[in-house]
PDB file of C-alpha atoms in Angstrom:
ATOM      1  CA  MET K   1      87.861 182.791  57.225  1.00 52.00           C
ATOM      2  CA  HIS K   2      90.428 180.007  56.943  1.00 67.00           C
ATOM      3  CA  TYR K   3      89.314 176.395  57.107  1.00 76.00           C
ATOM      4  CA  TYR K   4      91.314 174.019  59.273  1.00 94.00           C
ATOM      5  CA  GLU K   5      91.035 170.289  59.838  1.00 96.00           C
ATOM      6  CA  THR K   6      92.353 170.209  63.401  1.00 97.00           C
ATOM      7  CA  ILE K   7      91.782 173.761  64.656  1.00 97.00           C
ATOM      8  CA  GLU K   8      88.468 175.573  64.934  1.00 97.00           C
ATOM      9  CA  LEU K   9      88.597 179.381  64.955  1.00 97.00           C
ATOM     10  CA  GLU K  10      85.739 181.195  66.646  1.00 96.00           C
ATOM     11  CA  VAL K  11      85.642 185.006  66.890  1.00 96.00           C
ATOM     12  CA  ASN K  12      83.160 186.652  69.206  1.00 94.00           C
ATOM     13  CA  ASP K  13      83.105 190.243  70.489  1.00 92.00           C
ATOM     14  CA  GLY K  14      86.795 190.824  69.811  1.00 94.00           C
ATOM     15  CA  ILE K  15      88.004 187.531  71.311  1.00 96.00           C
ATOM     16  CA  ALA K  16      89.407 184.822  69.036  1.00 97.00           C
ATOM     17  CA  THR K  17      89.082 181.321  70.458  1.00 97.00           C
ATOM     18  CA  LEU K  18      91.326 178.685  68.914  1.00 98.00           C
ATOM     19  CA  TRP K  19      89.818 175.291  69.681  1.00 98.00           C
ATOM     20  CA  LEU K  20      92.014 172.217  69.474  1.00 98.00           C
ATOM     21  CA  ASN K  21      89.494 170.116  67.589  1.00 97.00           C
ATOM     22  CA  ARG K  22      90.503 166.454  67.750  1.00 98.00           C
ATOM     23  CA  PRO K  23      88.342 165.242  70.654  1.00 97.00           C
ATOM     24  CA  GLU K  24      88.469 161.644  69.384  1.00 97.00           C
ATOM     25  CA  VAL K  25      92.181 161.538  70.380  1.00 97.00           C
ATOM     26  CA  ARG K  26      91.826 163.918  73.345  1.00 97.00           C
ATOM     27  CA  ASN K  27      93.194 166.760  71.196  1.00 98.00           C
ATOM     28  CA  ALA K  28      96.636 165.178  70.981  1.00 97.00           C
ATOM     29  CA  PHE K  29      98.843 167.150  68.619  1.00 96.00           C
ATOM     30  CA  ASN K  30     100.992 166.127  65.685  1.00 96.00           C
ATOM     31  CA  ASN K  31     102.856 168.083  63.021  1.00 95.00           C
ATOM     32  CA  HIS K  32      99.625 168.827  61.160  1.00 96.00           C
ATOM     33  CA  VAL K  33      98.074 170.366  64.281  1.00 97.00           C
ATOM     34  CA  ILE K  34     101.201 172.445  64.868  1.00 97.00           C
ATOM     35  CA  VAL K  35     101.187 173.745  61.285  1.00 97.00           C
ATOM     36  CA  GLU K  36      97.517 174.677  61.470  1.00 97.00           C
ATOM     37  CA  LEU K  37      97.811 176.286  64.894  1.00 98.00           C
ATOM     38  CA  MET K  38     100.715 178.465  63.751  1.00 97.00           C
ATOM     39  CA  ASP K  39      98.943 179.369  60.509  1.00 97.00           C
ATOM     40  CA  CYS K  40      95.791 180.312  62.407  1.00 97.00           C
ATOM     41  CA  LEU K  41      97.724 182.514  64.827  1.00 98.00           C
ATOM     42  CA  GLN K  42      99.534 184.230  61.960  1.00 97.00           C
ATOM     43  CA  SER K  43      96.293 184.847  60.052  1.00 96.00           C
ATOM     44  CA  ILE K  44      94.669 186.813  62.888  1.00 97.00           C
ATOM     45  CA  GLU K  45      97.640 188.537  64.500  1.00 97.00           C
ATOM     46  CA  HIS K  46      97.211 191.795  62.618  1.00 95.00           C
ATOM     47  CA  GLN K  47      93.416 191.943  62.703  1.00 95.00           C
ATOM     48  CA  ALA K  48      92.706 195.113  64.673  1.00 93.00           C
ATOM     49  CA  ASP K  49      89.247 193.906  65.712  1.00 93.00           C
ATOM     50  CA  ILE K  50      90.732 190.959  67.643  1.00 96.00           C
ATOM     51  CA  ILE K  51      91.810 191.974  71.137  1.00 95.00           C
ATOM     52  CA  ALA K  52      92.969 188.651  72.573  1.00 97.00           C
ATOM     53  CA  VAL K  53      93.332 184.949  71.785  1.00 98.00           C
ATOM     54  CA  VAL K  54      92.021 182.071  73.905  1.00 98.00           C
ATOM     55  CA  ILE K  55      93.296 178.509  73.388  1.00 98.00           C
ATOM     56  CA  ARG K  56      90.928 175.706  74.440  1.00 98.00           C
ATOM     57  CA  GLY K  57      90.218 172.058  73.704  1.00 98.00           C
ATOM     58  CA  ARG K  58      87.032 170.480  72.369  1.00 97.00           C
ATOM     59  CA  GLY K  59      85.568 167.513  74.205  1.00 97.00           C
ATOM     60  CA  LYS K  60      86.614 166.235  77.619  1.00 97.00           C
ATOM     61  CA  THR K  61      90.305 167.140  77.497  1.00 97.00           C
ATOM     62  CA  PHE K  62      92.376 170.241  76.804  1.00 98.00           C
ATOM     63  CA  CYS K  63      95.217 168.248  75.261  1.00 98.00           C
ATOM     64  CA  ALA K  64      96.747 164.833  75.928  1.00 97.00           C
ATOM     65  CA  GLY K  65     100.142 165.835  74.540  1.00 95.00           C
ATOM     66  CA  ALA K  66     101.799 164.335  71.477  1.00 92.00           C
ATOM     67  CA  ASP K  67      99.757 162.024  69.269  1.00 94.00           C
ATOM     68  CA  ILE K  68     100.764 158.387  69.708  1.00 90.00           C
ATOM     69  CA  GLN K  69     100.844 157.723  65.955  1.00 92.00           C
ATOM     70  CA  TRP K  70     103.084 160.754  65.492  1.00 92.00           C
ATOM     71  CA  MET K  71     105.383 159.510  68.231  1.00 87.00           C
ATOM     72  CA  LYS K  72     105.585 156.104  66.536  1.00 89.00           C
ATOM     73  CA  SER K  73     106.706 157.779  63.316  1.00 91.00           C
ATOM     74  CA  PHE K  74     109.833 159.136  65.012  1.00 84.00           C
ATOM     75  CA  SER K  75     111.315 155.637  65.123  1.00 84.00           C
ATOM     76  CA  SER K  76     111.560 155.613  61.334  1.00 89.00           C
ATOM     77  CA  MET K  77     112.952 159.139  61.026  1.00 84.00           C
ATOM     78  CA  SER K  78     116.595 160.069  60.709  1.00 90.00           C
ATOM     79  CA  HIS K  79     118.137 162.057  63.553  1.00 88.00           C
ATOM     80  CA  GLU K  80     117.998 165.199  61.376  1.00 89.00           C
ATOM     81  CA  GLU K  81     114.319 164.675  60.548  1.00 89.00           C
ATOM     82  CA  ASP K  82     113.576 164.184  64.238  1.00 88.00           C
ATOM     83  CA  PHE K  83     115.461 167.394  65.002  1.00 90.00           C
ATOM     84  CA  GLN K  84     113.483 169.353  62.392  1.00 89.00           C
ATOM     85  CA  GLU K  85     110.123 168.100  63.707  1.00 89.00           C
ATOM     86  CA  ASN K  86     111.028 169.148  67.225  1.00 88.00           C
ATOM     87  CA  THR K  87     112.355 172.496  66.039  1.00 90.00           C
ATOM     88  CA  HIS K  88     108.987 173.167  64.456  1.00 90.00           C
ATOM     89  CA  LEU K  89     107.224 172.378  67.726  1.00 93.00           C
ATOM     90  CA  ALA K  90     109.614 174.618  69.660  1.00 93.00           C
ATOM     91  CA  ARG K  91     108.884 177.459  67.228  1.00 93.00           C
ATOM     92  CA  CYS K  92     105.155 176.994  67.820  1.00 95.00           C
ATOM     93  CA  PHE K  93     105.613 177.492  71.573  1.00 95.00           C
ATOM     94  CA  TYR K  94     107.835 180.504  70.916  1.00 94.00           C
ATOM     95  CA  MET K  95     105.245 182.024  68.598  1.00 96.00           C
ATOM     96  CA  ILE K  96     102.638 181.799  71.354  1.00 97.00           C
ATOM     97  CA  TYR K  97     105.076 183.181  73.939  1.00 95.00           C
ATOM     98  CA  THR K  98     106.012 186.200  71.790  1.00 95.00           C
ATOM     99  CA  TYR K  99     102.576 186.767  70.228  1.00 97.00           C
ATOM    100  CA  SER K 100     101.694 190.460  70.019  1.00 96.00           C
ATOM    101  CA  LYS K 101      98.170 189.980  71.386  1.00 97.00           C
ATOM    102  CA  PRO K 102      97.344 188.649  74.870  1.00 98.00           C
ATOM    103  CA  THR K 103      97.003 184.875  74.917  1.00 98.00           C
ATOM    104  CA  ILE K 104      94.949 182.905  77.436  1.00 98.00           C
ATOM    105  CA  ALA K 105      94.831 179.131  77.931  1.00 98.00           C
ATOM    106  CA  LEU K 106      91.599 177.701  79.310  1.00 97.00           C
ATOM    107  CA  VAL K 107      92.441 174.183  80.505  1.00 98.00           C
ATOM    108  CA  HIS K 108      90.171 171.311  81.508  1.00 98.00           C
ATOM    109  CA  GLY K 109      90.324 167.529  81.718  1.00 98.00           C
ATOM    110  CA  ALA K 110      94.037 166.942  81.275  1.00 98.00           C
ATOM    111  CA  ALA K 111      97.249 168.528  80.063  1.00 98.00           C
ATOM    112  CA  PHE K 112     100.005 165.985  79.591  1.00 97.00           C
ATOM    113  CA  GLY K 113     103.516 166.362  78.222  1.00 94.00           C
ATOM    114  CA  GLY K 114     103.753 168.887  75.413  1.00 95.00           C
ATOM    115  CA  ALA K 115     100.276 170.215  76.139  1.00 97.00           C
ATOM    116  CA  ASN K 116     101.874 172.051  79.032  1.00 98.00           C
ATOM    117  CA  GLY K 117     104.024 173.940  76.541  1.00 96.00           C
ATOM    118  CA  LEU K 118     100.890 175.317  74.893  1.00 97.00           C
ATOM    119  CA  LEU K 119      99.456 176.624  78.159  1.00 98.00           C
ATOM    120  CA  ALA K 120     102.731 177.728  79.755  1.00 98.00           C
ATOM    121  CA  ALA K 121     103.685 179.810  76.713  1.00 97.00           C
ATOM    122  CA  CYS K 122     100.431 181.789  77.028  1.00 98.00           C
ATOM    123  CA  ASP K 123     100.333 185.070  78.953  1.00 98.00           C
ATOM    124  CA  MET K 124      97.682 183.677  81.264  1.00 98.00           C
ATOM    125  CA  ALA K 125      96.476 180.157  81.999  1.00 98.00           C
ATOM    126  CA  TYR K 126      93.467 179.001  84.031  1.00 98.00           C
ATOM    127  CA  CYS K 127      92.144 175.528  84.773  1.00 98.00           C
ATOM    128  CA  LEU K 128      89.591 173.460  86.678  1.00 98.00           C
ATOM    129  CA  ASN K 129      90.461 172.061  90.096  1.00 98.00           C
ATOM    130  CA  ASP K 130      90.270 168.462  88.887  1.00 97.00           C
ATOM    131  CA  THR K 131      92.382 168.958  85.752  1.00 98.00           C
ATOM    132  CA  LYS K 132      95.180 166.387  85.607  1.00 98.00           C
ATOM    133  CA  PHE K 133      98.703 167.530  84.727  1.00 98.00           C
ATOM    134  CA  ALA K 134     101.917 165.579  84.178  1.00 98.00           C
ATOM    135  CA  PHE K 135     105.359 165.970  82.661  1.00 96.00           C
ATOM    136  CA  SER K 136     105.444 162.263  81.987  1.00 91.00           C
ATOM    137  CA  GLU K 137     108.241 162.240  79.391  1.00 92.00           C
ATOM    138  CA  VAL K 138     110.764 160.649  81.776  1.00 92.00           C
ATOM    139  CA  LYS K 139     108.412 157.680  82.206  1.00 91.00           C
ATOM    140  CA  ILE K 140     109.077 156.709  78.585  1.00 89.00           C
ATOM    141  CA  GLY K 141     112.773 157.559  78.581  1.00 90.00           C
ATOM    142  CA  ILE K 142     112.679 161.032  77.031  1.00 91.00           C
ATOM    143  CA  ILE K 143     112.692 164.574  78.446  1.00 91.00           C
ATOM    144  CA  PRO K 144     110.323 167.596  78.317  1.00 92.00           C
ATOM    145  CA  ALA K 145     112.830 169.603  76.311  1.00 92.00           C
ATOM    146  CA  THR K 146     110.946 172.014  74.052  1.00 93.00           C
ATOM    147  CA  ILE K 147     108.455 172.985  76.761  1.00 94.00           C
ATOM    148  CA  SER K 148     111.100 173.456  79.464  1.00 94.00           C
ATOM    149  CA  PRO K 149     111.849 177.194  78.931  1.00 91.00           C
ATOM    150  CA  TYR K 150     108.212 178.092  79.581  1.00 94.00           C
ATOM    151  CA  ILE K 151     107.649 175.620  82.425  1.00 96.00           C
ATOM    152  CA  VAL K 152     110.756 176.766  84.299  1.00 93.00           C
ATOM    153  CA  LYS K 153     109.719 180.411  83.868  1.00 94.00           C
ATOM    154  CA  ARG K 154     106.309 179.637  85.322  1.00 97.00           C
ATOM    155  CA  VAL K 155     107.075 177.300  88.227  1.00 97.00           C
ATOM    156  CA  GLY K 156     110.740 178.040  88.976  1.00 95.00           C
ATOM    157  CA  GLU K 157     113.762 175.795  88.861  1.00 95.00           C
ATOM    158  CA  PHE K 158     113.139 173.541  91.842  1.00 97.00           C
ATOM    159  CA  ASN K 159     109.411 173.035  91.320  1.00 98.00           C
ATOM    160  CA  ALA K 160     110.351 172.112  87.752  1.00 97.00           C
ATOM    161  CA  ARG K 161     112.923 169.636  89.036  1.00 97.00           C
ATOM    162  CA  GLU K 162     110.364 167.876  91.222  1.00 98.00           C
ATOM    163  CA  LEU K 163     107.616 167.713  88.595  1.00 98.00           C
ATOM    164  CA  MET K 164     109.836 166.863  85.631  1.00 95.00           C
ATOM    165  CA  LEU K 165     112.076 164.316  87.367  1.00 96.00           C
ATOM    166  CA  THR K 166     109.221 162.382  88.961  1.00 96.00           C
ATOM    167  CA  GLY K 167     106.833 162.708  86.027  1.00 95.00           C
ATOM    168  CA  ARG K 168     103.993 162.343  88.536  1.00 97.00           C
ATOM    169  CA  GLN K 169     100.414 163.458  87.980  1.00 98.00           C
ATOM    170  CA  PHE K 170      99.167 166.485  89.896  1.00 98.00           C
ATOM    171  CA  SER K 171      95.894 168.384  90.146  1.00 98.00           C
ATOM    172  CA  GLY K 172      94.768 171.761  88.928  1.00 98.00           C
ATOM    173  CA  GLU K 173      94.892 173.025  92.506  1.00 98.00           C
ATOM    174  CA  GLU K 174      98.565 172.060  92.796  1.00 98.00           C
ATOM    175  CA  ALA K 175      99.251 173.533  89.352  1.00 98.00           C
ATOM    176  CA  ALA K 176      97.935 176.862  90.667  1.00 98.00           C
ATOM    177  CA  GLN K 177      99.930 176.577  93.905  1.00 98.00           C
ATOM    178  CA  LYS K 178     103.130 176.014  91.941  1.00 98.00           C
ATOM    179  CA  GLY K 179     102.364 178.760  89.409  1.00 98.00           C
ATOM    180  CA  LEU K 180     101.881 176.625  86.311  1.00 98.00           C
ATOM    181  CA  VAL K 181      98.452 178.252  85.965  1.00 98.00           C
ATOM    182  CA  ASN K 182      97.328 181.642  87.277  1.00 98.00           C
ATOM    183  CA  ALA K 183      94.201 180.360  89.013  1.00 98.00           C
ATOM    184  CA  THR K 184      91.944 177.330  89.272  1.00 98.00           C
ATOM    185  CA  PHE K 185      88.146 177.029  89.431  1.00 98.00           C
ATOM    186  CA  SER K 186      85.570 174.528  90.634  1.00 97.00           C
ATOM    187  CA  SER K 187      83.362 174.651  87.526  1.00 97.00           C
ATOM    188  CA  LEU K 188      83.691 175.301  83.817  1.00 94.00           C
ATOM    189  CA  GLU K 189      81.067 178.038  84.130  1.00 96.00           C
ATOM    190  CA  ALA K 190      83.107 179.880  86.771  1.00 97.00           C
ATOM    191  CA  LEU K 191      86.261 179.446  84.710  1.00 96.00           C
ATOM    192  CA  SER K 192      84.609 180.740  81.521  1.00 94.00           C
ATOM    193  CA  ASP K 193      83.070 183.683  83.376  1.00 95.00           C
ATOM    194  CA  TYR K 194      86.436 184.680  84.816  1.00 97.00           C
ATOM    195  CA  VAL K 195      88.136 184.514  81.419  1.00 94.00           C
ATOM    196  CA  GLN K 196      85.341 186.726  80.060  1.00 93.00           C
ATOM    197  CA  GLN K 197      86.095 189.226  82.821  1.00 95.00           C
ATOM    198  CA  ILE K 198      89.775 189.191  81.854  1.00 96.00           C
ATOM    199  CA  ALA K 199      88.779 189.725  78.212  1.00 93.00           C
ATOM    200  CA  GLN K 200      86.625 192.713  79.166  1.00 92.00           C
ATOM    201  CA  GLU K 201      89.531 194.218  81.105  1.00 95.00           C
ATOM    202  CA  LEU K 202      91.830 193.760  78.111  1.00 95.00           C
ATOM    203  CA  LYS K 203      89.357 195.688  75.958  1.00 92.00           C
ATOM    204  CA  THR K 204      89.853 198.767  78.140  1.00 94.00           C
ATOM    205  CA  SER K 205      93.635 198.731  77.569  1.00 94.00           C
ATOM    206  CA  ALA K 206      95.307 200.332  74.556  1.00 95.00           C
ATOM    207  CA  PRO K 207      96.181 197.638  71.967  1.00 94.00           C
ATOM    208  CA  GLY K 208      99.539 199.174  71.090  1.00 94.00           C
ATOM    209  CA  ALA K 209     100.439 199.560  74.750  1.00 95.00           C
ATOM    210  CA  ILE K 210      99.574 195.895  75.370  1.00 96.00           C
ATOM    211  CA  SER K 211     101.895 194.788  72.578  1.00 95.00           C
ATOM    212  CA  ASN K 212     104.689 197.083  73.793  1.00 94.00           C
ATOM    213  CA  CYS K 213     104.183 195.904  77.374  1.00 94.00           C
ATOM    214  CA  LYS K 214     104.638 192.305  76.233  1.00 95.00           C
ATOM    215  CA  ASP K 215     107.895 193.320  74.505  1.00 93.00           C
ATOM    216  CA  LEU K 216     108.983 195.122  77.678  1.00 92.00           C
ATOM    217  CA  ILE K 217     108.376 192.073  79.888  1.00 93.00           C
ATOM    218  CA  PHE K 218     110.096 189.782  77.389  1.00 92.00           C
ATOM    219  CA  ASN K 219     113.213 191.943  77.205  1.00 89.00           C
ATOM    220  CA  ILE K 220     113.415 192.587  80.946  1.00 87.00           C
ATOM    221  CA  THR K 221     113.032 188.952  81.951  1.00 87.00           C
ATOM    222  CA  LYS K 222     115.643 187.666  79.521  1.00 80.00           C
ATOM    223  CA  SER K 223     118.328 189.735  81.261  1.00 64.00           C
ATOM    224  CA  ASN K 224     119.413 189.864  84.889  1.00 57.00           C
ATOM    225  CA  ASN K 225     121.726 192.823  84.321  1.00 65.00           C
ATOM    226  CA  PHE K 226     119.913 195.815  85.790  1.00 63.00           C
ATOM    227  CA  ASN K 227     122.487 198.256  84.409  1.00 68.00           C
ATOM    228  CA  GLU K 228     121.559 197.162  80.899  1.00 69.00           C
ATOM    229  CA  THR K 229     117.867 197.798  81.571  1.00 64.00           C
ATOM    230  CA  ILE K 230     118.238 201.433  82.675  1.00 70.00           C
ATOM    231  CA  ASP K 231     118.453 202.944  79.189  1.00 74.00           C
ATOM    232  CA  TYR K 232     116.012 200.412  77.748  1.00 70.00           C
ATOM    233  CA  THR K 233     113.228 201.033  80.262  1.00 68.00           C
ATOM    234  CA  ALA K 234     113.710 204.810  80.200  1.00 75.00           C
ATOM    235  CA  ARG K 235     113.483 204.775  76.395  1.00 74.00           C
ATOM    236  CA  MET K 236     110.413 202.524  76.413  1.00 71.00           C
ATOM    237  CA  ILE K 237     108.393 204.835  78.657  1.00 73.00           C
ATOM    238  CA  ALA K 238     109.541 207.941  76.764  1.00 74.00           C
ATOM    239  CA  ASP K 239     108.475 206.350  73.469  1.00 80.00           C
ATOM    240  CA  ALA K 240     105.154 205.277  75.001  1.00 76.00           C
ATOM    241  CA  ARG K 241     104.366 208.783  76.267  1.00 75.00           C
ATOM    242  CA  ALA K 242     105.205 210.283  72.870  1.00 80.00           C
ATOM    243  CA  SER K 243     103.048 207.785  70.969  1.00 86.00           C
ATOM    244  CA  GLU K 244      99.541 208.503  69.708  1.00 88.00           C
ATOM    245  CA  GLU K 245      98.088 206.141  72.305  1.00 86.00           C
ATOM    246  CA  GLY K 246     100.165 207.674  75.056  1.00 82.00           C
ATOM    247  CA  GLN K 247      99.088 211.180  74.182  1.00 86.00           C
ATOM    248  CA  GLU K 248      95.428 210.161  73.949  1.00 88.00           C
ATOM    249  CA  GLY K 249      95.561 208.182  77.194  1.00 85.00           C
ATOM    250  CA  MET K 250      97.193 211.004  79.147  1.00 80.00           C
ATOM    251  CA  SER K 251      94.753 213.548  77.734  1.00 88.00           C
ATOM    252  CA  ALA K 252      91.778 211.337  78.583  1.00 87.00           C
ATOM    253  CA  PHE K 253      93.055 210.866  82.127  1.00 80.00           C
ATOM    254  CA  LEU K 254      93.566 214.590  82.688  1.00 81.00           C
ATOM    255  CA  GLU K 255      90.222 215.427  81.056  1.00 90.00           C
ATOM    256  CA  LYS K 256      88.461 212.705  83.094  1.00 88.00           C
ATOM    257  CA  ARG K 257      87.076 210.911  80.043  1.00 92.00           C
ATOM    258  CA  LYS K 258      87.512 207.477  78.477  1.00 90.00           C
ATOM    259  CA  PRO K 259      90.231 207.136  75.808  1.00 91.00           C
ATOM    260  CA  HIS K 260      89.128 206.399  72.266  1.00 90.00           C
ATOM    261  CA  TRP K 261      90.009 202.689  72.397  1.00 86.00           C
ATOM    262  CA  VAL K 262      87.436 202.262  75.153  1.00 88.00           C
ATOM    263  CA  THR K 263      84.691 204.373  73.627  1.00 64.00           C
ATOM    264  CA  SER K 264      85.162 202.706  70.229  1.00 55.00           C
ATOM    265  CA  THR K 265      84.954 199.193  71.696  1.00 49.00           C
ATOM    266  CA  SER K 266      81.851 197.497  73.016  1.00 46.00           C
ATOM    267  CA  VAL K 267      82.496 197.016  76.722  1.00 43.00           C
ATOM    268  CA  ASN K 268      79.853 195.752  79.104  1.00 44.00           C
TER     269      ASN K 268
END
């Protein structure tokens, strides 16, 4: 098990929870947090016993965005150094977005600025009704650049225009209405229970098929040319049917039994 200063890794029943663990600064992130988060994700990606990854925040807040002290340091950086720091952050979001295992953000308290990149890059995101959200970058004369690809994918162009241009705060309920999160809940208990249900469902799906399905969605959504997707999608399903998982899954279905990835995994 790796030791981290800003990230706490907890593995339970096939689910890895990555806790942002700086509650004294509302889990605000800096370059050190980004490095540790990426290292933690890399260290568990190929562990077969881990089915999915949940990202949460310790204390009263999911994440308050960029650390103020880190932001102050940008004033003394050269333009190239600033560019490199932001490139590293952008790569962190991309790593989450393209991660081979399902990723779930469990959001409470607040998600400001760059924190929204962490949750929007996940496959699924859930929050409490009273969670506060804001793309407040414009209020201090900057823009939500590195998070924008994932926000626009989630909420659409014109919802993104409203929220990013005004920089206003909005609730978890509005975040769900606009699609920034998949669903919102009235209590942390209800939220946690629902995420556990999602985790249990993921355990009944073939791990290789999940990873391939994520690749499929990624490649389909990056292109609007349907002609280009004909060969790709036909090849993907042919490869899936010919795979070991595909053969086992089809056999189990026809024989009216559970496939081996279900029977070999503890599922309540």
